[in-house]
Amino acid sequence: MAATKIEYVMQLVQKQVSQNLLTVGTRVPSVRQYAQQLNCSVSTVVEAYARLVSLGVLESRIGAGYFVCRPSTASGLLAERGIEYSREVDPLWISRQSLDAPEEMLKPGCGWLPKEWMPEQAIRKALKAVAKSKSSLLLDYSIPHGHVDLRRYVARKREAYDVELNLNQILVSDSSTQSIDLIFRHLLKAEDTVIIDDPCYFNFRALIKAHGLNFIAVPFTKNGPDAALFKQALQYQPKLYLTNSGIHNPTGTALSMQTAYEIAKLAEKNGLYIIEDEIFTDFEYAPAPRYLTLLGLKQVIQIGSFTKTLSAAIRCGYIIAQEEMIDQLIDLNIATHFNSSHLNAEIIYQALMDSSYLRHIEWLKKQLHKSMIETVKKLAILNIHPVLLPKAGIFLWCRLPNQIDAIQLSQRCLAKGIILAPGNSFSQSENAGQFIRFNVAQCTDKKVFDVLTEVLEELKMRDAV
Amino acid sequence: MAATKIEYVMQLVQKQVSQNLLTVGTRVPSVRQYAQQLNCSVSTVVEAYARLVSLGVLESRIGAGYFVCRPSTASGLLAERGIEYSREVDPLWISRQSLDAPEEMLKPGCGWLPKEWMPEQAIRKALKAVAKSKSSLLLDYSIPHGHVDLRRYVARKREAYDVELNLNQILVSDSSTQSIDLIFRHLLKAEDTVIIDDPCYFNFRALIKAHGLNFIAVPFTKNGPDAALFKQALQYQPKLYLTNSGIHNPTGTALSMQTAYEIAKLAEKNGLYIIEDEIFTDFEYAPAPRYLTLLGLKQVIQIGSFTKTLSAAIRCGYIIAQEEMIDQLIDLNIATHFNSSHLNAEIIYQALMDSSYLRHIEWLKKQLHKSMIETVKKLAILNIHPVLLPKAGIFLWCRLPNQIDAIQLSQRCLAKGIILAPGNSFSQSENAGQFIRFNVAQCTDKKVFDVLTEVLEELKMRDAV
């Protein structure tokens, strides 16, 4: 029974109802009649009618057939609206634009891979396996700590940088963002101060705003945070430092061992918590230093998810922290979420265990490397240059030509179907007005550079006038 | 290739590694050798080795075979711990106990249906369909408002009580709890006052605590909240009133039209927001009055999910509010969650559209009615009586025999494998020490009543001494 056939029959009935050709209380043709009339199978009509009953368009009266049960004047209202682009550029600008964008828009500004780069077959295979798995996985709540095997996997992965965990030190959450949100709620209150990088992932800023926190943005150098300025920031008694480990967003920087050591000592001396966001860890060729290795769980909390390498549609993340803290985070998670999605955790685990996954990651890294080199070359022609060439990952943090403002560029490109990521979205001090973050995996379409060329010309012309 | 065979091979290798029969750097038998040795297929060993590579137990060196890549001393630590039952009885007691409970425990205290009562086939069918759906559903982020067809379904359902919505007035979230959490964050700040019912769903209390709010608990009568006391509560300038619509948790009460009218007038006059939690709406025979019908979206926000009738493992909820509020809630959702699970929304939608779903709901209602009658009879023998006989739903709110304390009863029953829901978990004023909430769907096992009989005898004996 083709899904499209059922939908066709549904639309036919709905159309007649909305055009008042079938009014409330009218009996619709019997299943058999209608199947004959439309030259389709009886089961197609049965299924279409059943769905129309679920949608409240028809009702079934036993022994009498199906009847139209309500006028459909609202159906016009139930259409989707267009997207408005008037919004000010704020920390959420990029997220909202990228998430709301129609599929045909190009998104060099977004933070994820194109779906053609994701391990689609492994996900489909995982879904099929899960469809046959034991019923408790499909129907029951998860235990509070979350999926056992997935926690075991997360623990094993930490052994790569000499960290041994037990399973009660891991909580399965819904996403990295939710993980940070839970930790903030647990450790901080409004008006507390945190340290972030300048620039940093824009959503960190949105989270800080949502919690009413104060913050100090410490400049991020090509080795990590500026240790001298980090030390100065400590006089404001910050409670924690939030950063990306492995590959820094937006700059693509890998933390150097010297800087990791300096920052770790400062954090230890001042009892400062560090949240390490492992979101890009799977793209690393060799692991950069981790604060967790140096400081352990007493001061470091790690978070991560599978969004970047598996699927953004299947929300699943994790938190690594001391056992007591995990226990308290669980209480908070139940109070504010009740439970994480057990099904998502199982699908993710199945996909991770698929023999194709490791091969896929290797392929991805090669693809990213190739795209990075190509994107750097194409941008150089436009006099746009990365501040540094990242060792790995998906981002290039680039300086625009003189006199070009990133927000003006982004707004003009948006009108031509290209979503960019202007620098000041990432910079709390707003001193990145001449910077843009490019996602190299989203820069493979020639149109990106054609539009950039065109808009840069326009902006230069205007200045010349 | 049986999943169990692959796991068998994996365990065999892991065991040898943990017993140091295979040490770090040792080459394991080739795939072909090992398959011959174990008398299984080559593909089974290939898959097992690949998974062990994913888990970091083995590494593959091209042309040379598979090698043990790390000692497995941590594997002991990676075992699961037992559950501790020492926790104080607080608002989260029931949740933590019920979620942590091993499968063999009986849970008349929990708030969900046994998995045998859930539409397992519809979920499996939905999963299979989703495994074949278009790739953007499996891999991409959702648009910020969430799944379009699911929002359309939610809108249609509201027509049953004369509410017309457009799709921008609906946000797909991860759960009812998360929905309330988002709304609290948007509308309230710490120290603000809210009105709740006494008794009410215990997690409302946990949420209020997590937000640092003040609250007034208004006694819930058999018609709804006590209108006179509700009016008195308004002098404390509460910002909102949080309640269950349709079927009240824990009492099973349906709001009367008179009370709905009184409360609506008070809310309107005082600009009080009402959050209506629709969680049990699908169990209703005829819809009870809704504040949304009387007051509209200017003052009422509805939330709901599909946890109770479809699956608790597939987290998916929704918020219905004014368009501007939804837009602001989306910003907050992105900042604190980034996105809801698109996959979960699609699975839920597919299951709702399955022709078996409506039949299943009808079956469920009949089953619940039957179980309710039986549970009432069995409890009556123990001199435990419901305060009222609910028209529908899963809960009975019962008074215990004189001198029996609900917490003592619950703790003793817990030791005998039965999780109960003591009244004071639901009562902010803690005047429900002699009440218990029973989930009739979880009371079909004779053991529930045997243990209750036994423990009640013990408690009476002790008092007699």
PDB file of C-alpha atoms in Angstrom, chain A residues 14 47 50-51 53-55 57 70 72-75 77-81 87 92 95-96 99-100 103 112 115 118 120 123-124 127-128 130-144 148 151-153 155-157 159 164-168 174-175 177-178 181 185 201 203 206-207 210-211 307-308 310-315 323 327 330-332 334-344 347 352-355 358, chain B residues 14 47 50-51 53-55 57 70 72-75 77-81 87 92 95-96 99-100 103 112 115 118 120 123-124 127-128 130-144 148 151-153 155-157 159 164-168 174-175 177-178 181 185 201 203 206-207 210-211 307-308 310-315 323 327 330-332 334-344 347 352-355 358:
ATOM      1  CA  GLN A  14     -10.251  17.003   2.524  1.00  0.00           C
ATOM      2  CA  GLU A  47      -6.450   3.428   5.662  1.00  0.00           C
ATOM      3  CA  ALA A  50      -8.987   5.803   9.310  1.00  0.00           C
ATOM      4  CA  ARG A  51      -6.455   8.616   9.126  1.00  0.00           C
ATOM      5  CA  VAL A  53     -10.923   9.901  11.535  1.00  0.00           C
ATOM      6  CA  SER A  54      -7.659  10.393  13.485  1.00  0.00           C
ATOM      7  CA  LEU A  55      -7.457  13.892  12.094  1.00  0.00           C
ATOM      8  CA  VAL A  57     -12.301  15.178   9.525  1.00  0.00           C
ATOM      9  CA  ARG A  70     -16.760  19.182  11.115  1.00  0.00           C
ATOM     10  CA  SER A  72     -12.951  22.661   7.516  1.00  0.00           C
ATOM     11  CA  THR A  73     -12.834  26.447   7.571  1.00  0.00           C
ATOM     12  CA  ALA A  74      -9.743  26.229   9.740  1.00  0.00           C
ATOM     13  CA  SER A  75      -7.793  24.369   7.106  1.00  0.00           C
ATOM     14  CA  LEU A  77      -5.290  28.713   8.904  1.00  0.00           C
ATOM     15  CA  LEU A  78      -3.502  25.411   9.260  1.00  0.00           C
ATOM     16  CA  ALA A  79      -1.155  26.248   6.411  1.00  0.00           C
ATOM     17  CA  GLU A  80       2.426  27.128   7.212  1.00  0.00           C
ATOM     18  CA  ARG A  81       3.487  30.740   7.185  1.00  0.00           C
ATOM     19  CA  ARG A  87      15.089  39.843  12.989  1.00  0.00           C
ATOM     20  CA  LEU A  92      20.416  33.302  18.053  1.00  0.00           C
ATOM     21  CA  SER A  95      20.456  29.316  14.596  1.00  0.00           C
ATOM     22  CA  ARG A  96      17.013  30.639  13.770  1.00  0.00           C
ATOM     23  CA  LEU A  99      16.933  26.069  11.164  1.00  0.00           C
ATOM     24  CA  ASP A 100      14.119  27.968   9.459  1.00  0.00           C
ATOM     25  CA  GLU A 103      16.084  23.262   1.849  1.00  0.00           C
ATOM     26  CA  TRP A 112      26.412  21.016  10.903  1.00  0.00           C
ATOM     27  CA  LYS A 115      22.829  15.454   5.147  1.00  0.00           C
ATOM     28  CA  MET A 118      25.858  11.780   7.274  1.00  0.00           C
ATOM     29  CA  GLU A 120      22.351   7.525   6.367  1.00  0.00           C
ATOM     30  CA  ILE A 123      20.887   5.104  10.728  1.00  0.00           C
ATOM     31  CA  ARG A 124      18.365   3.264   8.559  1.00  0.00           C
ATOM     32  CA  LEU A 127      16.074   1.930  12.894  1.00  0.00           C
ATOM     33  CA  LYS A 128      15.213  -1.416  11.349  1.00  0.00           C
ATOM     34  CA  VAL A 130      15.309  -1.141  16.773  1.00  0.00           C
ATOM     35  CA  ALA A 131      11.909  -1.866  15.203  1.00  0.00           C
ATOM     36  CA  LYS A 132      12.570  -5.503  16.160  1.00  0.00           C
ATOM     37  CA  SER A 133      14.138  -4.902  19.581  1.00  0.00           C
ATOM     38  CA  LYS A 134      12.563  -5.815  22.912  1.00  0.00           C
ATOM     39  CA  SER A 135       9.446  -3.889  23.805  1.00  0.00           C
ATOM     40  CA  SER A 136      10.831  -2.144  26.896  1.00  0.00           C
ATOM     41  CA  LEU A 137      13.245  -0.246  24.650  1.00  0.00           C
ATOM     42  CA  LEU A 138      10.349   1.007  22.553  1.00  0.00           C
ATOM     43  CA  LEU A 139       7.813   1.755  25.231  1.00  0.00           C
ATOM     44  CA  ASP A 140       9.279   2.269  28.693  1.00  0.00           C
ATOM     45  CA  TYR A 141      11.010   5.164  30.331  1.00  0.00           C
ATOM     46  CA  SER A 142      14.748   4.884  30.563  1.00  0.00           C
ATOM     47  CA  ILE A 143      16.463   4.309  33.894  1.00  0.00           C
ATOM     48  CA  PRO A 144      17.497   7.707  35.291  1.00  0.00           C
ATOM     49  CA  VAL A 148      23.756   1.423  29.835  1.00  0.00           C
ATOM     50  CA  ARG A 151      27.378   4.979  28.789  1.00  0.00           C
ATOM     51  CA  ARG A 152      29.851   2.139  28.520  1.00  0.00           C
ATOM     52  CA  TYR A 153      30.795   3.366  25.043  1.00  0.00           C
ATOM     53  CA  ALA A 155      33.457   5.627  29.176  1.00  0.00           C
ATOM     54  CA  ARG A 156      35.612   3.567  26.803  1.00  0.00           C
ATOM     55  CA  LYS A 157      36.184   6.570  24.555  1.00  0.00           C
ATOM     56  CA  GLU A 159      40.394   5.919  27.911  1.00  0.00           C
ATOM     57  CA  GLU A 164      38.876   5.975  33.716  1.00  0.00           C
ATOM     58  CA  LEU A 165      35.197   6.314  34.483  1.00  0.00           C
ATOM     59  CA  ASN A 166      32.529   4.241  36.127  1.00  0.00           C
ATOM     60  CA  LEU A 167      29.037   4.173  34.652  1.00  0.00           C
ATOM     61  CA  ASN A 168      27.524   6.197  37.481  1.00  0.00           C
ATOM     62  CA  ASP A 174      19.064  14.961  25.167  1.00  0.00           C
ATOM     63  CA  SER A 175      21.760  17.217  23.739  1.00  0.00           C
ATOM     64  CA  THR A 177      22.958  22.280  24.967  1.00  0.00           C
ATOM     65  CA  GLN A 178      20.621  20.628  27.444  1.00  0.00           C
ATOM     66  CA  ASP A 181      21.739  23.999  30.776  1.00  0.00           C
ATOM     67  CA  ARG A 185      21.176  25.252  36.857  1.00  0.00           C
ATOM     68  CA  TYR A 201      30.046  29.182  20.084  1.00  0.00           C
ATOM     69  CA  ASN A 203      24.775  29.452  21.743  1.00  0.00           C
ATOM     70  CA  ALA A 206      22.368  32.553  24.480  1.00  0.00           C
ATOM     71  CA  LEU A 207      22.554  30.121  27.415  1.00  0.00           C
ATOM     72  CA  ALA A 210      18.880  32.713  29.548  1.00  0.00           C
ATOM     73  CA  HIS A 211      20.412  32.129  32.995  1.00  0.00           C
ATOM     74  CA  THR A 307      24.708  15.262  16.481  1.00  0.00           C
ATOM     75  CA  LYS A 308      27.652  16.178  14.301  1.00  0.00           C
ATOM     76  CA  LEU A 310      25.414  10.667  13.253  1.00  0.00           C
ATOM     77  CA  SER A 311      22.208  12.661  13.073  1.00  0.00           C
ATOM     78  CA  ALA A 312      20.780  15.975  14.193  1.00  0.00           C
ATOM     79  CA  ALA A 313      17.252  14.565  14.126  1.00  0.00           C
ATOM     80  CA  ILE A 314      17.964  11.964  16.841  1.00  0.00           C
ATOM     81  CA  ARG A 315      18.696  14.043  19.930  1.00  0.00           C
ATOM     82  CA  GLU A 323      29.015  10.521  40.827  1.00  0.00           C
ATOM     83  CA  ASP A 327      22.982  12.074  41.037  1.00  0.00           C
ATOM     84  CA  ILE A 330      19.412  13.440  37.582  1.00  0.00           C
ATOM     85  CA  ASP A 331      17.026  14.974  40.095  1.00  0.00           C
ATOM     86  CA  LEU A 332      17.141  18.195  38.137  1.00  0.00           C
ATOM     87  CA  ILE A 334      13.619  14.530  36.160  1.00  0.00           C
ATOM     88  CA  ALA A 335      12.176  17.777  37.518  1.00  0.00           C
ATOM     89  CA  THR A 336      12.703  19.697  34.288  1.00  0.00           C
ATOM     90  CA  HIS A 337      12.624  16.947  31.621  1.00  0.00           C
ATOM     91  CA  PHE A 338      11.451  13.824  33.340  1.00  0.00           C
ATOM     92  CA  ASN A 339      13.529  11.475  31.167  1.00  0.00           C
ATOM     93  CA  SER A 340      15.780  11.351  28.171  1.00  0.00           C
ATOM     94  CA  SER A 341      14.725   9.523  25.016  1.00  0.00           C
ATOM     95  CA  HIS A 342      15.605   5.873  25.448  1.00  0.00           C
ATOM     96  CA  LEU A 343      14.770   5.108  21.857  1.00  0.00           C
ATOM     97  CA  ASN A 344      17.143   7.780  20.564  1.00  0.00           C
ATOM     98  CA  ILE A 347      19.342   4.062  17.747  1.00  0.00           C
ATOM     99  CA  LEU A 352      27.850   3.537  16.568  1.00  0.00           C
ATOM    100  CA  MET A 353      28.224  -0.241  16.700  1.00  0.00           C
ATOM    101  CA  ASP A 354      27.593  -0.617  12.981  1.00  0.00           C
ATOM    102  CA  SER A 355      30.779  -1.742  11.304  1.00  0.00           C
ATOM    103  CA  LEU A 358      34.325   3.922  11.853  1.00  0.00           C
TER     104      LEU A 358
ATOM    105  CA  GLN B  14      36.534  -9.261  26.080  1.00  0.00           C
ATOM    106  CA  GLU B  47      31.036  -7.768  12.789  1.00  0.00           C
ATOM    107  CA  ALA B  50      34.373  -4.212  14.110  1.00  0.00           C
ATOM    108  CA  ARG B  51      32.304  -3.558  17.223  1.00  0.00           C
ATOM    109  CA  VAL B  53      37.185  -1.679  17.442  1.00  0.00           C
ATOM    110  CA  SER B  54      34.330   0.805  18.011  1.00  0.00           C
ATOM    111  CA  LEU B  55      34.530   0.030  21.718  1.00  0.00           C
ATOM    112  CA  VAL B  57      39.129  -3.027  22.742  1.00  0.00           C
ATOM    113  CA  ARG B  70      44.343  -1.533  25.775  1.00  0.00           C
ATOM    114  CA  SER B  72      40.711  -3.931  30.323  1.00  0.00           C
ATOM    115  CA  THR B  73      41.173  -3.292  34.035  1.00  0.00           C
ATOM    116  CA  ALA B  74      38.393  -0.747  33.853  1.00  0.00           C
ATOM    117  CA  SER B  75      35.851  -3.312  32.767  1.00  0.00           C
ATOM    118  CA  LEU B  77      34.276  -0.553  37.040  1.00  0.00           C
ATOM    119  CA  LEU B  78      32.079  -0.425  34.004  1.00  0.00           C
ATOM    120  CA  ALA B  79      29.534  -2.701  35.603  1.00  0.00           C
ATOM    121  CA  GLU B  80      26.263  -1.248  36.804  1.00  0.00           C
ATOM    122  CA  ARG B  81      25.762  -0.550  40.468  1.00  0.00           C
ATOM    123  CA  ARG B  87      16.551   8.281  49.886  1.00  0.00           C
ATOM    124  CA  LEU B  92      11.044  13.119  43.355  1.00  0.00           C
ATOM    125  CA  SER B  95       9.933   9.146  40.063  1.00  0.00           C
ATOM    126  CA  ARG B  96      13.385   8.008  41.034  1.00  0.00           C
ATOM    127  CA  LEU B  99      12.410   4.744  37.019  1.00  0.00           C
ATOM    128  CA  ASP B 100      15.227   2.946  38.815  1.00  0.00           C
ATOM    129  CA  GLU B 103      11.541  -4.884  35.755  1.00  0.00           C
ATOM    130  CA  TRP B 112       2.295   5.217  33.389  1.00  0.00           C
ATOM    131  CA  LYS B 115       4.170  -1.803  28.490  1.00  0.00           C
ATOM    132  CA  MET B 118       0.923   0.182  24.941  1.00  0.00           C
ATOM    133  CA  GLU B 120       3.555  -1.898  20.501  1.00  0.00           C
ATOM    134  CA  ILE B 123       5.200   1.745  17.202  1.00  0.00           C
ATOM    135  CA  ARG B 124       7.091  -1.053  15.447  1.00  0.00           C
ATOM    136  CA  LEU B 127       9.698   2.627  13.106  1.00  0.00           C
ATOM    137  CA  LYS B 128       9.817   0.489   9.991  1.00  0.00           C
ATOM    138  CA  VAL B 130      10.470   5.839   9.346  1.00  0.00           C
ATOM    139  CA  ALA B 131      13.480   3.665   8.437  1.00  0.00           C
ATOM    140  CA  LYS B 132      12.396   4.144   4.814  1.00  0.00           C
ATOM    141  CA  SER B 133      11.407   7.816   5.021  1.00  0.00           C
ATOM    142  CA  LYS B 134      13.239  10.677   3.349  1.00  0.00           C
ATOM    143  CA  SER B 135      16.708  11.369   4.648  1.00  0.00           C
ATOM    144  CA  SER B 136      16.049  14.863   5.998  1.00  0.00           C
ATOM    145  CA  LEU B 137      13.679  13.327   8.567  1.00  0.00           C
ATOM    146  CA  LEU B 138      16.441  11.017   9.768  1.00  0.00           C
ATOM    147  CA  LEU B 139      19.386  13.354   9.693  1.00  0.00           C
ATOM    148  CA  ASP B 140      18.500  17.054   9.787  1.00  0.00           C
ATOM    149  CA  TYR B 141      17.480  19.354  12.569  1.00  0.00           C
ATOM    150  CA  SER B 142      13.810  20.113  12.755  1.00  0.00           C
ATOM    151  CA  ILE B 143      12.496  23.552  11.840  1.00  0.00           C
ATOM    152  CA  PRO B 144      12.200  25.587  15.056  1.00  0.00           C
ATOM    153  CA  VAL B 148       4.378  20.302  10.688  1.00  0.00           C
ATOM    154  CA  ARG B 151       1.259  20.378  14.838  1.00  0.00           C
ATOM    155  CA  ARG B 152      -1.641  20.077  12.420  1.00  0.00           C
ATOM    156  CA  TYR B 153      -2.852  17.013  14.340  1.00  0.00           C
ATOM    157  CA  ALA B 155      -4.550  21.804  16.182  1.00  0.00           C
ATOM    158  CA  ARG B 156      -7.290  19.504  14.862  1.00  0.00           C
ATOM    159  CA  LYS B 157      -7.679  17.878  18.270  1.00  0.00           C
ATOM    160  CA  GLU B 159     -11.449  21.718  17.583  1.00  0.00           C
ATOM    161  CA  GLU B 164      -9.184  27.159  16.440  1.00  0.00           C
ATOM    162  CA  LEU B 165      -5.434  27.383  16.163  1.00  0.00           C
ATOM    163  CA  ASN B 166      -2.922  28.243  13.492  1.00  0.00           C
ATOM    164  CA  LEU B 167       0.271  26.242  13.239  1.00  0.00           C
ATOM    165  CA  ASN B 168       2.462  29.076  14.520  1.00  0.00           C
ATOM    166  CA  ASP B 174      10.451  17.041  24.105  1.00  0.00           C
ATOM    167  CA  SER B 175       7.964  16.418  26.908  1.00  0.00           C
ATOM    168  CA  THR B 177       7.767  18.570  31.785  1.00  0.00           C
ATOM    169  CA  GLN B 178      10.128  20.363  29.448  1.00  0.00           C
ATOM    170  CA  ASP B 181       9.998  24.305  32.311  1.00  0.00           C
ATOM    171  CA  ARG B 185      11.560  30.343  32.405  1.00  0.00           C
ATOM    172  CA  TYR B 201       1.237  15.980  40.278  1.00  0.00           C
ATOM    173  CA  ASN B 203       6.674  16.801  39.565  1.00  0.00           C
ATOM    174  CA  ALA B 206       9.882  19.557  41.813  1.00  0.00           C
ATOM    175  CA  LEU B 207       9.704  22.082  38.958  1.00  0.00           C
ATOM    176  CA  ALA B 210      14.004  23.985  40.640  1.00  0.00           C
ATOM    177  CA  HIS B 211      12.858  27.493  39.676  1.00  0.00           C
ATOM    178  CA  THR B 307       3.825   9.517  26.619  1.00  0.00           C
ATOM    179  CA  LYS B 308       0.774   7.999  28.259  1.00  0.00           C
ATOM    180  CA  LEU B 310       1.964   5.780  22.775  1.00  0.00           C
ATOM    181  CA  SER B 311       5.397   5.404  24.333  1.00  0.00           C
ATOM    182  CA  ALA B 312       7.472   6.765  27.187  1.00  0.00           C
ATOM    183  CA  ALA B 313      10.697   5.930  25.352  1.00  0.00           C
ATOM    184  CA  ILE B 314       9.944   8.294  22.464  1.00  0.00           C
ATOM    185  CA  ARG B 315       9.968  11.737  24.043  1.00  0.00           C
ATOM    186  CA  GLU B 323       2.103  33.227  18.366  1.00  0.00           C
ATOM    187  CA  ASP B 327       8.282  32.706  19.048  1.00  0.00           C
ATOM    188  CA  ILE B 330      11.529  28.983  20.498  1.00  0.00           C
ATOM    189  CA  ASP B 331      14.451  31.315  21.252  1.00  0.00           C
ATOM    190  CA  LEU B 332      14.577  29.909  24.751  1.00  0.00           C
ATOM    191  CA  ILE B 334      17.181  26.860  21.045  1.00  0.00           C
ATOM    192  CA  ALA B 335      19.287  28.446  23.787  1.00  0.00           C
ATOM    193  CA  THR B 336      18.636  25.661  26.289  1.00  0.00           C
ATOM    194  CA  HIS B 337      17.921  22.627  24.036  1.00  0.00           C
ATOM    195  CA  PHE B 338      18.802  23.659  20.551  1.00  0.00           C
ATOM    196  CA  ASN B 339      16.130  21.497  18.914  1.00  0.00           C
ATOM    197  CA  SER B 340      13.511  18.910  19.601  1.00  0.00           C
ATOM    198  CA  SER B 341      13.841  15.390  18.224  1.00  0.00           C
ATOM    199  CA  HIS B 342      12.457  15.402  14.709  1.00  0.00           C
ATOM    200  CA  LEU B 343      12.683  11.651  14.489  1.00  0.00           C
ATOM    201  CA  ASN B 344      10.607  11.170  17.628  1.00  0.00           C
ATOM    202  CA  ILE B 347       7.492   8.204  14.785  1.00  0.00           C
ATOM    203  CA  LEU B 352      -1.074   8.315  15.580  1.00  0.00           C
ATOM    204  CA  MET B 353      -2.006   7.932  11.909  1.00  0.00           C
ATOM    205  CA  ASP B 354      -1.941   4.158  12.100  1.00  0.00           C
ATOM    206  CA  SER B 355      -5.466   2.852  11.705  1.00  0.00           C
ATOM    207  CA  LEU B 358      -7.961   4.818  17.578  1.00  0.00           C
TER     208      LEU B 358
END
